[in-house]
Amino acid sequence: MDEDGLARDLCRHYVQTLGRDELHFSRSHCYQALALAVRDRLMERWRETERRYRTSGSKRAYYLSMEFLLGRALSNCSLNLGLKGALTTVLMRHGQTLEDIESVEHDAGLGNGGLGRLAACFLDSCATLGLPVTGYGIRYEYGMFRQEIESGEQVEEPDHWLQDGNIWEIERPEYTRRIRFGGRVDTFSDAHGRLHKRLVDTRDVLAIPYDVPIPGYRNDTVNTLRLWKAAATNEFQLGEFNAGRYPESVASKNEAEHISMVLYPNDASENGKELRLRQQYFLASASLQDALERWRHEHGGGDFARFPDDNCFQMNDTHPSCAVAELMRLLIDEHGLEWDDAWKLTTRSLAYTNHTLLPEALERWPVTMFARLLPRLLEIIETINGRFLEQVSARWPGDLERQRRLSIFEDGDPPQVRMAHLAVVGSFSVNGVAALHTTLLRQGLFKDFSELWPTRINNKTNGVTVRRWLANCNAPLSRLIDDSIGPGWRTDADKLRDLKGLADDASFGRRWRDIKQQNKRKLAALVATECGVEFPLHALFDVQVKRIHEYKRQLLNLLHVVHLYDRIKRGDTDGMVPRCVLIGGKAAPGYVAAKQIIALINAVADVVNRDADAAGLLKLVFLPNYRVSSMETICPGADLSEQISTAGKEASGTGNMKLMLNGAVTIGTLDGANIEILEEVGEENFFLFGLTAEQVLATQNDYEPNGLIESDNDFRQVMRLLEAGHFHPDQNLVPNALLQGIRSPTDPWVTAADFRSYVDTQHAVAKAFVDQERWTRMSILNTAAAGRFASDRTIAEYNAQIWRLTPPAFPVDSTLATGAANADIMK
Ligand SMILES: *Cc1c(COP(=O)(O)O)cnc(C)c1O
């Protein structure tokens, strides 16, 4: 693990493994050689970890997720392995920086946004806590699209992230599983006259696992993320070959491999797309088969009654919820269990996390599609539902309306399977992701379920890993924190509280501010490269980065920018604070309104950034291709974090947590985890505005945005500029639908309702920022209060209340035992 060993391996891999000339430097090969050297140091720990889990027979948990938004691995892995310092030194000898070398690594973008990034933070925390948790996902050939901006509009480019190879995965063909689609259900009786079901005439696809190492923070634990790639079966092709149909056989191979070809780029779910359902079943079936086999292997065949004591599956949203019926199928059809026993085991092994209340995001599949693709699963779901509705009718006799509401099947044209209902019925735990979200789940979406099973729904407020989101992405601030309160916060984020005592220390404040300036310089450099706009460092860096969605209200942010611009044009600039507004995020390719929002931001930016009157006071950019690696530069350099969703719509948010952790102050509504952030940091260190969730609901009855606009000079003026096409040289290009939305009495996002309080609160932000000492104090107190939002806390709660795993001890004779025993995080 020392510098000289690392230096030797770097050269060895460069010359021997990659076959490069050591006199000729190539950044991409240097990256590969470095990654191989780091991977070497992971391998023994990885094998040892798996051996330890296997021999201890500990209970395991599995995190089933269609998305893992991992980002880059090199510096984060080296941080967790305790190698980052040595790596930096070795590179310095060659005149290189780690940052520069890592910049050639493609982000592993196997996710859309918050949900996928949460899964990645959770894996980091599980490994750091030494918990036997395996992630299961899909190895998409193409991850989240690359966003380019052309003439102000989003253009999607395919993300072929594997084209230069992927050092951070190991193919494991020996654990290939077979996934069966289509066919029909055949009933037969065995030698004892017992009836069984089996699928015949199926079209099978193979699932080949690729394992990605997930190192814990300096604890000699390396967990596994197993990603499935789809492949054609051999015999299927042979059949076609023998029939002389060569092109057809190649086509069928493609059909099979399509399953893991591309991530659906919609973060509010894709309904009705057959390929998406195929992907979901593919993930659920491969992962359950794999876990079952591992369990049988480790427990000598397996006494099925013990299965839930040894296994727990956490479903990340309804995407993997085919697992409910698939586990039943495996237990009954493949392992011969009776229905009642199988149901007991299933419902004691599965847990479900809900991520959204938005109706458009609730997954539903047409029954006909299910019947065609997964006929046996549909049968099982029908039986589950039949038995479930008996329970409902026993509890509420004669209440047919309630049965209709609760049913897993939704009448209609076409009839559909409600995956959220399947997930709730099949799970022993159903959780929301922030306190408000869980409350709203109990009162709204899952009200009936909550009455039927009062203890099933629980809350687990989201979190983020402080290793990636502070220690790794903000080294200067981490060093300052270490110098002041010690390094223990990396594995015990509550220790950040100790910074509170330093909030009024003037010299500490100066160092804090200097570091923020340093980070702002880096962010400004990124903006200059990507957008060609200069951000002056003394300005307030005002940041909103997240998926573009109407409920997240990038439009409200834009109204404020236009208001500031209007003030500048009117000469009303007294006391105006220079402000640089950065907005970034991807729009789903089919989401027209979101794409119009991007175009409008760019149109306004064009005018504002070119206007000499605004030069020293206001800048606006849309940063293209927002992703994990850009957030690693953005959150350390942000002053202000925009968390301005319509109250009641954002389940939790995690971007809010990353920004807070890095000392950004939040301007936000009472929504998602903002509420808990406000609670922790105190209202004097948080800029709160807007309607509450309850008040938003009440607007359904009377809401008159036009009145609000006309009675407010600032607002009227902002709308006039936008509607008159001030930002559009061509009147035909004015996005009237968007602007009419703001004026609509049925605007679900009630943008107009919050305009005045938002603008006033932004005014208070500017006033606070002028007093740099006061602002710095707020910044320090935000970091100090961020401990609760560490994913280590979240995972500790999942474990204590849902999974109930015990980290298996290191065997005394383990060569790795020393590192774990002292858990020496002090260096
Ligand atoms: C954290 C993160 C998100 C989630 O952001 P929210 O503000 O919570 O919506 C989305 N995308 C990326 C790349 C992230 O890092």
Short mmCIF file of C-alpha atoms and ligand atoms in Angstrom, two decimals, residues 69 107 111-115 117-118 121 267 464 469 544-547 551-552 626-632 642-643 650 652-659, ligand 1:
data_model
loop_
_atom_site.label_atom_id
_atom_site.label_comp_id
_atom_site.label_asym_id
_atom_site.label_seq_id
_atom_site.Cartn_x
_atom_site.Cartn_y
_atom_site.Cartn_z
CA LEU A 69 -25.57 6.37 -10.45
CA ASP A 107 -18.92 8.57 -15.20
CA GLY A 111 -29.14 6.18 -13.34
CA ASN A 112 -31.32 9.20 -13.94
CA GLY A 113 -30.90 11.28 -10.82
CA GLY A 114 -31.67 11.16 -7.11
CA LEU A 115 -32.99 7.59 -6.93
CA ARG A 117 -27.48 8.27 -6.75
CA LEU A 118 -29.15 7.25 -3.48
CA CYS A 121 -24.53 6.33 -1.60
CA ASP A 267 -36.90 9.79 -13.92
CA VAL A 464 -25.59 11.04 1.19
CA TRP A 469 -19.55 14.35 -1.04
CA GLN A 544 -29.89 24.95 -8.85
CA VAL A 545 -28.79 21.56 -10.19
CA LYS A 546 -31.21 18.62 -10.50
CA ARG A 547 -33.38 16.99 -13.16
CA TYR A 551 -42.44 20.49 -9.85
CA LYS A 552 -38.82 21.40 -9.10
CA TYR A 626 -25.10 17.77 -15.19
CA ARG A 627 -23.84 14.52 -13.67
CA VAL A 628 -22.10 13.13 -10.57
CA SER A 629 -18.64 14.33 -11.58
CA SER A 630 -19.84 17.87 -12.26
CA MET A 631 -21.67 17.94 -8.91
CA GLU A 632 -18.30 17.15 -7.33
CA GLU A 642 -31.93 26.33 -4.51
CA GLN A 643 -34.47 23.77 -3.19
CA GLU A 650 -40.31 16.49 -3.72
CA SER A 652 -36.82 14.02 -0.16
CA GLY A 653 -34.11 15.53 -2.31
CA THR A 654 -30.47 14.66 -1.78
CA GLY A 655 -28.86 17.47 -3.77
CA ASN A 656 -29.96 19.70 -0.88
CA MET A 657 -27.86 17.53 1.49
CA LYS A 658 -24.68 17.53 -0.65
CA LEU A 659 -24.79 21.32 -0.95
C1 LIG B 1 -27.66 14.29 -6.01
C2 LIG B 1 -27.92 14.19 -7.45
C3 LIG B 1 -29.23 14.26 -7.92
C4 LIG B 1 -30.43 14.48 -7.01
O1 LIG B 1 -30.64 15.86 -6.91
P1 LIG B 1 -32.00 16.46 -6.26
O2 LIG B 1 -31.68 17.90 -6.11
O3 LIG B 1 -32.18 15.77 -4.96
O4 LIG B 1 -33.07 16.21 -7.24
C5 LIG B 1 -29.45 14.16 -9.27
N1 LIG B 1 -28.42 14.00 -10.13
C6 LIG B 1 -27.14 13.95 -9.72
C7 LIG B 1 -26.05 13.80 -10.73
C8 LIG B 1 -26.84 14.02 -8.37
O5 LIG B 1 -25.57 13.95 -7.97
#
